[in-house]
Amino acid sequence: MFSLMHGLWSYMFSKTEFHVLILGIDKAGKTTFLEKLKTIYSISEGLPHDRIVPTVGLNIGRIEVSNAKIVFWDLGGQPGLRSIWEKYYEEAHALIYLIDAACPSRFEESKSALEKALRHEDLQGAPLLILANKQDLSNAVSAEELDRYLDLKKLDERVYMFEAVSGYDGRGIKESVEWLVGVMERSKRTETLRARTGYVPVPSS
Ligand SMILES: Nc1nc2c(ncn2[C@@H]2O[C@H](COP(=O)(O)OP(=O)(O)OP(=O)(O)O)[C@@H](O)[C@H]2O)c(=O)[nH]1
Ligand SMILES: [Mg+2]
């Protein structure tokens, strides 16, 4: 009886842990974005821009938003490293896809890398946040323009949103993360992942 009550108590008052994958081609600004997230949401400052180098392995960032713990996985986007992305699909609750909105010459490459990821069955039903990054640059296109330009097919059944952000000045980041937490909490994929892993809630501290 005690363990049943304890389980119920933990379930109601614990923080859910979500895994969010941050993808995008090289130089889209993924690591800079992650470091900005840490600066916004945790007591420790993220790395300054000039100390960030191209990612070869995996960067991990942990933050807490409302009642959720989020673990971000930031992977390298260079062409030779993109084959590693799919190793993380199965465990991800959601996907953030960054695009350098000030670099139209690479939109096509970004689009095809995103479409390839979305075709993968291990990412089925994962909510998608597409970020038009580097809005601090005057030539950056808006989120709406990027949406029109990419003209992604087959997004209809997927929960998704385009948002304009800057990993330098932080605009748009809070709105994006709050939207993502809300959709992950209601997502069918979250239910499926919980059921598969025999979800044990992490007690809140
Ligand atoms: N102006 C501007 N530059 C940015 C922004 N975010 C990143 N950058 C710059 O873009 C370059 C690439 O940034 P990274 O964060 O290393 O990009 P990445 O997507 O992690 O790259 P890989 O690790 O190689 O996949 C760096 O010179 C950053 O300083 C931004 O919001 N605005
Ligand atoms: Mg990086």
Coordinates of N, CA and C and ligand atoms in Angstrom, one line a residue:
M1 N 0.8 -1.2 0.0 CA 0.0 0.0 0.0 C 0.9 1.3 0.0
F2 N 1.9 1.2 0.9 CA 2.8 2.4 1.0 C 3.5 2.6 -0.4
S3 N 3.9 1.5 -1.0 CA 4.7 1.7 -2.3 C 3.7 2.2 -3.3
L4 N 2.5 1.8 -3.3 CA 1.5 2.3 -4.3 C 1.3 3.8 -4.1
M5 N 1.1 4.2 -2.8 CA 0.9 5.7 -2.5 C 2.1 6.5 -2.9
H6 N 3.3 5.9 -2.6 CA 4.6 6.6 -2.9 C 4.7 6.7 -4.4
G7 N 4.3 5.7 -5.1 CA 4.4 5.7 -6.6 C 3.5 6.8 -7.1
L8 N 2.3 6.9 -6.6 CA 1.3 7.9 -7.0 C 1.8 9.3 -6.7
W9 N 2.4 9.4 -5.5 CA 2.9 10.7 -5.1 C 4.0 11.2 -6.0
S10 N 5.0 10.2 -6.3 CA 6.1 10.6 -7.1 C 5.6 11.0 -8.5
Y11 N 4.6 10.2 -9.0 CA 4.1 10.5 -10.3 C 3.5 11.9 -10.4
M12 N 2.8 12.3 -9.4 CA 2.1 13.5 -9.4 C 3.0 14.7 -9.2
F13 N 4.1 14.5 -8.4 CA 4.9 15.7 -8.0 C 6.3 15.7 -8.6
S14 N 6.6 14.7 -9.4 CA 7.9 14.6 -10.0 C 8.0 15.4 -11.3
K15 N 9.2 15.7 -11.7 CA 9.4 16.4 -12.9 C 9.7 15.4 -14.0
T16 N 9.0 15.5 -15.1 CA 9.2 14.6 -16.3 C 10.5 15.0 -17.0
E17 N 11.2 14.0 -17.4 CA 12.5 14.3 -18.2 C 12.2 14.0 -19.7
F18 N 12.6 15.1 -20.4 CA 12.4 15.0 -21.9 C 13.8 15.0 -22.5
H19 N 13.9 14.3 -23.6 CA 15.2 14.3 -24.4 C 14.9 15.1 -25.7
V20 N 15.6 16.1 -26.0 CA 15.4 16.9 -27.2 C 16.7 16.9 -28.0
L21 N 16.5 16.6 -29.3 CA 17.6 16.5 -30.2 C 17.7 17.8 -30.9
I22 N 18.9 18.4 -31.0 CA 19.1 19.7 -31.7 C 20.0 19.3 -33.0
L23 N 19.3 19.5 -34.1 CA 20.0 19.1 -35.4 C 20.0 20.3 -36.3
G24 N 20.8 20.2 -37.4 CA 20.9 21.2 -38.4 C 22.3 21.0 -39.1
I25 N 22.4 21.6 -40.2 CA 23.7 21.4 -40.9 C 24.8 22.3 -40.2
D26 N 26.1 22.0 -40.5 CA 27.2 22.7 -39.8 C 27.0 24.2 -40.0
K27 N 27.4 24.9 -38.9 CA 27.4 26.4 -38.8 C 26.0 27.0 -38.7
A28 N 25.0 26.1 -38.5 CA 23.6 26.7 -38.4 C 23.5 27.4 -37.1
G29 N 24.3 27.1 -36.1 CA 24.3 27.8 -34.8 C 23.8 27.0 -33.7
K30 N 23.8 25.6 -33.8 CA 23.2 24.7 -32.8 C 23.9 24.9 -31.4
T31 N 25.2 24.8 -31.4 CA 25.9 24.9 -30.1 C 25.8 26.2 -29.5
T32 N 25.9 27.3 -30.3 CA 25.7 28.6 -29.7 C 24.3 28.8 -29.1
F33 N 23.3 28.2 -29.8 CA 21.9 28.2 -29.3 C 21.8 27.5 -28.0
L34 N 22.5 26.3 -27.9 CA 22.4 25.5 -26.6 C 23.1 26.3 -25.5
E35 N 24.2 26.9 -25.8 CA 24.9 27.7 -24.7 C 24.0 28.9 -24.3
K36 N 23.3 29.5 -25.2 CA 22.4 30.6 -24.8 C 21.2 30.1 -24.0
L37 N 20.7 28.9 -24.3 CA 19.7 28.3 -23.5 C 20.1 28.1 -22.1
K38 N 21.4 27.6 -21.9 CA 21.9 27.4 -20.5 C 22.0 28.8 -19.8
T39 N 22.4 29.8 -20.5 CA 22.5 31.1 -19.9 C 21.1 31.6 -19.5
I40 N 20.1 31.4 -20.3 CA 18.7 31.8 -20.0 C 18.1 31.1 -18.8
Y41 N 18.3 29.7 -18.9 CA 17.5 28.9 -17.9 C 18.3 28.3 -16.7
S42 N 19.6 28.5 -16.7 CA 20.3 27.9 -15.5 C 21.1 29.0 -14.9
I43 N 21.6 28.7 -13.7 CA 22.4 29.7 -13.0 C 23.8 29.9 -13.6
S44 N 24.2 28.8 -14.2 CA 25.6 28.9 -14.8 C 25.5 29.6 -16.2
E45 N 26.5 30.4 -16.5 CA 26.5 31.1 -17.8 C 27.0 30.0 -18.9
G46 N 26.4 30.1 -20.1 CA 26.9 29.2 -21.2 C 28.2 29.8 -21.7
L47 N 28.8 29.0 -22.5 CA 30.1 29.4 -23.1 C 29.9 30.7 -24.0
P48 N 30.9 31.6 -24.0 CA 30.8 32.8 -24.9 C 31.0 32.3 -26.4
H49 N 30.5 33.1 -27.3 CA 30.6 32.7 -28.7 C 32.0 32.3 -29.2
D50 N 33.0 33.1 -28.7 CA 34.3 32.9 -29.3 C 35.0 31.7 -28.7
R51 N 34.3 31.0 -27.8 CA 35.0 29.7 -27.3 C 34.3 28.5 -27.9
I52 N 33.3 28.7 -28.8 CA 32.6 27.6 -29.3 C 33.3 27.1 -30.6
V53 N 33.5 25.8 -30.7 CA 34.2 25.3 -31.9 C 33.2 24.3 -32.6
P54 N 33.5 24.0 -33.9 CA 32.6 23.0 -34.5 C 32.5 21.7 -33.7
T55 N 31.3 21.2 -33.7 CA 31.0 20.0 -32.8 C 31.4 18.7 -33.6
V56 N 32.2 17.9 -32.9 CA 32.5 16.6 -33.5 C 31.8 15.5 -32.8
G57 N 31.7 15.5 -31.5 CA 31.0 14.5 -30.7 C 29.6 15.0 -30.4
L58 N 29.3 15.0 -29.1 CA 28.0 15.3 -28.6 C 28.1 16.3 -27.5
N59 N 27.3 17.4 -27.6 CA 27.2 18.3 -26.4 C 25.9 18.1 -25.7
I60 N 25.9 18.1 -24.4 CA 24.7 17.8 -23.6 C 24.4 19.1 -22.8
G61 N 23.2 19.5 -22.8 CA 22.8 20.6 -21.9 C 21.5 20.2 -21.1
R62 N 21.5 20.5 -19.9 CA 20.3 20.2 -19.1 C 19.7 21.5 -18.5
I63 N 18.4 21.6 -18.7 CA 17.7 22.8 -18.1 C 16.4 22.4 -17.5
E64 N 15.8 23.2 -16.6 CA 14.5 22.9 -16.1 C 13.6 24.1 -16.5
V65 N 12.4 23.7 -17.0 CA 11.4 24.7 -17.4 C 10.1 24.3 -16.8
S66 N 9.5 25.1 -16.0 CA 8.3 24.8 -15.3 C 8.5 23.5 -14.6
N67 N 7.6 22.5 -14.9 CA 7.8 21.3 -14.2 C 8.5 20.2 -15.0
A68 N 9.3 20.6 -15.9 CA 10.0 19.6 -16.8 C 11.5 19.8 -16.7
K69 N 12.1 18.6 -16.8 CA 13.6 18.6 -16.9 C 13.9 18.3 -18.4
I70 N 14.7 19.1 -19.0 CA 15.0 18.8 -20.4 C 16.5 18.5 -20.6
V71 N 16.8 17.4 -21.3 CA 18.1 17.1 -21.7 C 18.3 17.4 -23.2
F72 N 19.1 18.3 -23.6 CA 19.3 18.6 -25.0 C 20.6 17.8 -25.5
W73 N 20.4 17.2 -26.7 CA 21.6 16.6 -27.3 C 21.9 17.4 -28.6
D74 N 23.1 18.0 -28.6 CA 23.5 18.8 -29.8 C 24.6 18.0 -30.5
L75 N 24.3 17.7 -31.8 CA 25.3 16.9 -32.5 C 25.9 17.7 -33.6
G76 N 27.1 17.3 -34.1 CA 27.8 18.0 -35.2 C 27.0 17.9 -36.5
G77 N 27.0 18.9 -37.3 CA 26.2 19.0 -38.6 C 27.1 18.9 -39.8
Q78 N 28.4 18.7 -39.7 CA 29.2 18.5 -40.9 C 28.7 17.3 -41.7
P79 N 28.8 17.3 -43.0 CA 28.3 16.2 -43.8 C 28.7 14.8 -43.3
G80 N 30.0 14.7 -43.0 CA 30.5 13.4 -42.6 C 30.0 12.9 -41.2
L81 N 29.4 13.8 -40.5 CA 28.9 13.5 -39.1 C 27.4 13.2 -39.1
R82 N 26.7 13.6 -40.2 CA 25.2 13.5 -40.2 C 24.7 12.0 -40.0
S83 N 25.5 11.1 -40.4 CA 25.1 9.7 -40.3 C 24.9 9.2 -38.8
I84 N 25.5 10.0 -37.9 CA 25.4 9.7 -36.5 C 24.0 10.1 -35.9
W85 N 23.4 11.1 -36.6 CA 22.2 11.6 -36.1 C 21.1 10.5 -35.7
E86 N 21.0 9.6 -36.6 CA 19.9 8.6 -36.4 C 20.1 7.7 -35.2
K87 N 21.3 7.7 -34.7 CA 21.5 6.8 -33.5 C 20.7 7.4 -32.3
Y88 N 20.3 8.7 -32.4 CA 19.6 9.4 -31.3 C 18.1 9.5 -31.5
Y89 N 17.6 9.1 -32.6 CA 16.2 9.4 -33.0 C 15.3 8.6 -32.0
E90 N 15.6 7.4 -31.8 CA 14.6 6.5 -31.0 C 14.3 7.1 -29.6
E91 N 15.3 7.7 -29.0 CA 15.1 8.1 -27.6 C 14.6 9.6 -27.5
A92 N 14.5 10.2 -28.6 CA 14.2 11.7 -28.6 C 12.7 11.9 -28.5
H93 N 12.3 12.8 -27.5 CA 10.9 13.2 -27.4 C 10.5 14.2 -28.5
A94 N 11.5 15.0 -28.9 CA 11.2 16.0 -29.9 C 12.5 16.4 -30.6
L95 N 12.3 17.2 -31.7 CA 13.4 17.6 -32.5 C 13.4 19.1 -32.7
I96 N 14.6 19.7 -32.5 CA 14.7 21.1 -32.8 C 15.7 21.2 -34.0
Y97 N 15.2 21.8 -35.1 CA 16.1 21.9 -36.3 C 16.4 23.3 -36.6
L98 N 17.7 23.6 -36.5 CA 18.2 25.0 -36.7 C 18.6 25.3 -38.2
I99 N 18.2 26.4 -38.7 CA 18.7 26.9 -40.0 C 19.3 28.3 -39.9
D100 N 20.4 28.5 -40.5 CA 21.0 29.8 -40.6 C 20.1 30.6 -41.6
A101 N 19.3 31.5 -41.0 CA 18.3 32.2 -41.8 C 18.9 33.3 -42.7
A102 N 20.2 33.6 -42.4 CA 20.9 34.6 -43.2 C 21.8 34.0 -44.3
C103 N 21.6 32.7 -44.5 CA 22.5 32.0 -45.5 C 21.6 31.3 -46.6
P104 N 20.9 32.0 -47.5 CA 20.0 31.3 -48.4 C 20.7 30.3 -49.3
S105 N 22.0 30.5 -49.5 CA 22.7 29.5 -50.4 C 22.7 28.1 -49.8
R106 N 22.5 28.0 -48.5 CA 22.5 26.7 -47.9 C 21.1 26.2 -47.5
F107 N 20.0 26.9 -47.9 CA 18.7 26.5 -47.6 C 18.3 25.1 -48.1
E108 N 18.8 24.9 -49.4 CA 18.4 23.6 -50.0 C 19.1 22.4 -49.3
E109 N 20.3 22.6 -48.9 CA 21.0 21.6 -48.2 C 20.4 21.3 -46.8
S110 N 20.0 22.4 -46.2 CA 19.3 22.3 -44.9 C 18.0 21.5 -45.0
K111 N 17.3 21.9 -46.1 CA 16.0 21.2 -46.4 C 16.1 19.7 -46.6
S112 N 17.1 19.4 -47.4 CA 17.2 17.9 -47.7 C 17.7 17.1 -46.5
A113 N 18.5 17.7 -45.7 CA 19.0 17.0 -44.4 C 17.8 16.9 -43.5
L114 N 16.9 17.9 -43.4 CA 15.7 17.8 -42.5 C 14.8 16.7 -43.1
E115 N 14.5 16.8 -44.4 CA 13.6 15.8 -44.9 C 14.0 14.4 -44.7
K116 N 15.3 14.2 -44.9 CA 15.9 12.8 -44.6 C 15.6 12.4 -43.2
A117 N 15.9 13.3 -42.2 CA 15.6 13.0 -40.8 C 14.1 12.7 -40.6
L118 N 13.3 13.5 -41.2 CA 11.8 13.3 -40.9 C 11.3 12.0 -41.6
R119 N 12.0 11.5 -42.6 CA 11.5 10.2 -43.2 C 11.8 9.0 -42.3
H120 N 12.8 9.2 -41.4 CA 13.2 8.1 -40.6 C 12.1 7.6 -39.6
E121 N 11.9 6.3 -39.6 CA 10.7 5.8 -38.8 C 11.0 6.0 -37.3
D122 N 12.2 6.1 -36.9 CA 12.4 6.3 -35.4 C 12.1 7.7 -35.0
L123 N 11.8 8.6 -35.9 CA 11.4 10.0 -35.5 C 9.9 10.2 -35.7
Q124 N 9.2 9.1 -36.0 CA 7.8 9.2 -36.2 C 7.0 9.9 -35.1
G125 N 6.3 10.9 -35.4 CA 5.4 11.5 -34.4 C 6.2 12.5 -33.4
A126 N 7.5 12.7 -33.6 CA 8.2 13.6 -32.8 C 7.8 15.0 -33.1
P127 N 7.4 15.8 -32.1 CA 7.1 17.2 -32.4 C 8.4 17.9 -33.0
L128 N 8.2 18.9 -33.8 CA 9.3 19.5 -34.6 C 9.3 21.0 -34.4
L129 N 10.4 21.6 -34.0 CA 10.5 23.0 -33.9 C 11.6 23.5 -34.9
I130 N 11.2 24.2 -35.9 CA 12.2 24.7 -36.9 C 12.6 26.1 -36.6
L131 N 13.8 26.4 -36.3 CA 14.3 27.7 -35.9 C 15.0 28.4 -37.0
A132 N 14.5 29.6 -37.4 CA 15.1 30.5 -38.4 C 16.1 31.3 -37.5
N133 N 17.3 30.8 -37.5 CA 18.3 31.4 -36.5 C 19.1 32.6 -37.1
K134 N 19.8 33.2 -36.3 CA 20.7 34.4 -36.6 C 19.9 35.6 -37.0
Q135 N 18.7 35.8 -36.3 CA 17.9 37.0 -36.6 C 18.5 38.3 -36.3
D136 N 19.6 38.3 -35.6 CA 20.4 39.5 -35.3 C 21.0 40.1 -36.5
L137 N 21.2 39.2 -37.6 CA 21.8 39.7 -38.8 C 20.7 40.3 -39.7
S138 N 21.0 41.4 -40.4 CA 20.0 42.2 -41.1 C 19.5 41.5 -42.3
N139 N 20.2 40.5 -42.9 CA 19.7 39.8 -44.0 C 19.0 38.5 -43.7
A140 N 18.8 38.3 -42.4 CA 18.1 37.0 -42.1 C 16.6 37.0 -42.5
V141 N 16.1 35.9 -43.1 CA 14.7 35.9 -43.5 C 13.9 35.5 -42.3
S142 N 12.6 35.9 -42.3 CA 11.7 35.7 -41.2 C 11.3 34.2 -41.2
A143 N 10.7 33.8 -40.1 CA 10.2 32.4 -39.9 C 9.2 32.1 -41.0
E144 N 8.3 33.0 -41.4 CA 7.3 32.8 -42.4 C 7.9 32.6 -43.8
E145 N 8.9 33.5 -44.0 CA 9.6 33.3 -45.3 C 10.3 32.0 -45.4
L146 N 10.9 31.6 -44.3 CA 11.6 30.3 -44.4 C 10.7 29.1 -44.6
D147 N 9.5 29.2 -43.9 CA 8.5 28.2 -44.0 C 8.1 28.1 -45.5
R148 N 7.8 29.3 -46.2 CA 7.4 29.3 -47.6 C 8.5 28.7 -48.4
Y149 N 9.8 29.1 -48.2 CA 10.9 28.7 -49.0 C 11.1 27.2 -48.9
L150 N 11.0 26.7 -47.7 CA 11.3 25.2 -47.5 C 10.2 24.4 -48.1
D151 N 9.0 24.9 -48.0 CA 7.8 24.2 -48.5 C 7.8 22.7 -48.2
L152 N 8.0 22.4 -46.9 CA 8.1 21.0 -46.5 C 6.8 20.3 -46.7
K153 N 6.9 19.1 -47.4 CA 5.7 18.3 -47.6 C 5.6 17.4 -46.4
K154 N 4.4 16.8 -46.3 CA 4.2 15.8 -45.3 C 4.4 16.2 -43.8
L155 N 4.3 17.5 -43.6 CA 4.4 18.0 -42.2 C 3.0 18.0 -41.5
D156 N 2.0 17.8 -42.3 CA 0.6 18.1 -41.8 C 0.3 17.3 -40.6
E157 N 0.7 16.0 -40.5 CA 0.3 15.2 -39.4 C 1.2 15.4 -38.2
R158 N 2.3 16.1 -38.4 CA 3.2 16.3 -37.3 C 3.0 17.6 -36.6
V159 N 3.1 17.6 -35.3 CA 3.0 18.9 -34.6 C 4.3 19.7 -34.9
Y160 N 4.2 20.9 -35.4 CA 5.4 21.6 -35.7 C 5.2 23.1 -35.6
M161 N 6.3 23.8 -35.5 CA 6.2 25.3 -35.5 C 7.5 25.9 -36.0
F162 N 7.4 27.0 -36.8 CA 8.6 27.8 -37.2 C 8.7 28.9 -36.2
E163 N 9.9 29.3 -35.8 CA 10.1 30.4 -34.9 C 11.4 31.1 -35.3
A164 N 11.4 32.4 -35.2 CA 12.6 33.2 -35.5 C 13.4 33.4 -34.2
V165 N 14.7 33.1 -34.2 CA 15.5 33.2 -33.0 C 16.9 33.7 -33.3
S166 N 17.6 34.1 -32.2 CA 19.0 34.4 -32.4 C 19.7 33.8 -31.2
G167 N 20.7 33.0 -31.5 CA 21.6 32.4 -30.4 C 22.5 33.5 -29.8
Y168 N 22.6 34.6 -30.5 CA 23.5 35.7 -30.0 C 22.7 36.5 -29.0
D169 N 21.5 37.1 -29.4 CA 20.8 38.0 -28.5 C 19.7 37.3 -27.7
G170 N 19.4 36.1 -28.1 CA 18.4 35.3 -27.3 C 17.0 35.5 -27.7
R171 N 16.7 36.3 -28.7 CA 15.3 36.5 -29.1 C 14.6 35.2 -29.5
G172 N 13.4 35.1 -29.1 CA 12.5 34.0 -29.6 C 12.8 32.6 -28.8
I173 N 13.8 32.6 -28.0 CA 14.2 31.3 -27.4 C 13.2 30.8 -26.4
K174 N 12.9 31.7 -25.5 CA 11.9 31.3 -24.4 C 10.6 30.9 -25.0
E175 N 10.0 31.6 -25.9 CA 8.8 31.3 -26.6 C 8.9 29.9 -27.2
S176 N 10.0 29.6 -27.9 CA 10.2 28.3 -28.5 C 10.2 27.2 -27.5
V177 N 11.0 27.4 -26.5 CA 11.2 26.3 -25.5 C 9.8 26.0 -24.8
E178 N 9.1 27.1 -24.4 CA 7.9 26.9 -23.7 C 6.8 26.2 -24.6
W179 N 6.8 26.5 -25.9 CA 5.9 25.8 -26.8 C 6.3 24.3 -26.9
L180 N 7.6 24.1 -26.9 CA 8.1 22.7 -27.1 C 7.7 21.9 -25.8
V181 N 7.9 22.4 -24.6 CA 7.5 21.7 -23.4 C 6.0 21.4 -23.4
G182 N 5.2 22.3 -23.8 CA 3.8 22.1 -23.8 C 3.4 21.0 -24.8
V183 N 4.0 21.0 -26.0 CA 3.6 19.9 -26.9 C 4.2 18.6 -26.5
M184 N 5.3 18.6 -25.9 CA 5.9 17.3 -25.5 C 5.1 16.7 -24.4
E185 N 4.6 17.5 -23.5 CA 3.7 17.0 -22.4 C 2.5 16.4 -22.9
R186 N 1.9 16.9 -24.0 CA 0.7 16.3 -24.6 C 0.9 15.3 -25.7
S187 N 2.2 15.1 -26.0 CA 2.4 14.3 -27.2 C 2.2 12.8 -27.0
K188 N 1.7 12.2 -28.1 CA 1.5 10.7 -28.1 C 2.8 10.0 -28.0
R189 N 3.8 10.6 -28.7 CA 5.2 10.0 -28.7 C 5.7 9.9 -27.2
T190 N 5.5 10.9 -26.4 CA 5.9 10.9 -25.0 C 5.3 9.7 -24.3
E191 N 4.0 9.5 -24.6 CA 3.3 8.3 -24.0 C 4.0 7.1 -24.4
T192 N 4.3 7.0 -25.7 CA 4.9 5.7 -26.3 C 6.2 5.5 -25.6
L193 N 7.0 6.6 -25.5 CA 8.4 6.4 -25.0 C 8.3 6.0 -23.5
R194 N 7.3 6.6 -22.8 CA 7.2 6.2 -21.4 C 6.8 4.7 -21.3
A195 N 5.9 4.3 -22.1 CA 5.4 2.9 -22.0 C 6.6 2.0 -22.3
R196 N 7.4 2.4 -23.3 CA 8.5 1.5 -23.8 C 9.6 1.4 -22.7
T197 N 9.9 2.5 -22.1 CA 11.0 2.4 -21.1 C 10.5 2.1 -19.7
G198 N 9.3 1.8 -19.5 CA 8.8 1.5 -18.2 C 9.0 2.7 -17.3
Y199 N 8.5 3.9 -17.7 CA 8.8 5.2 -17.1 C 8.8 5.2 -15.6
V200 N 9.9 5.6 -15.0 CA 9.9 5.8 -13.6 C 10.2 7.3 -13.4
P201 N 9.3 8.0 -12.8 CA 9.5 9.5 -12.6 C 10.7 9.8 -11.8
V202 N 11.3 10.9 -12.1 CA 12.5 11.4 -11.4 C 11.9 12.3 -10.2
P203 N 12.2 11.9 -9.0 CA 11.6 12.7 -7.9 C 12.1 14.1 -8.0
S204 N 11.2 15.1 -7.7 CA 11.7 16.5 -7.7 C 12.5 16.8 -6.5
S205 N 13.5 17.7 -6.7 CA 14.4 18.0 -5.5 C 13.9 19.1 -4.7
Ligands
LIG1 N1 25.2 36.4 -36.0 C1 25.0 35.2 -35.5 N2 26.0 34.3 -35.6 C2 25.8 33.1 -35.0 C3 24.6 32.8 -34.2 N3 24.6 31.6 -33.8 C4 25.8 31.1 -34.2 N4 26.5 32.0 -34.9 C5 27.9 31.9 -35.5 O1 27.8 30.8 -36.4 C6 29.0 30.0 -36.4 C7 28.6 28.6 -36.2 O2 28.0 28.4 -34.9 P1 28.0 27.0 -34.1 O3 27.1 27.2 -32.9 O4 29.3 26.5 -33.9 O5 27.2 26.2 -35.2 P2 26.8 24.6 -35.2 O6 25.5 24.5 -35.8 O7 26.9 24.1 -33.8 O8 28.0 24.0 -36.1 P3 28.5 22.4 -36.1 O9 28.9 22.1 -34.6 O10 29.7 22.4 -37.0 O11 27.4 21.6 -36.6 C8 29.9 30.6 -35.3 O12 30.7 31.5 -35.9 C9 28.9 31.4 -34.4 O13 29.4 32.4 -33.7 C10 23.6 33.9 -34.2 O14 22.5 33.7 -33.6 N5 23.9 35.0 -34.8
MG2 MG 28.1 22.6 -32.8

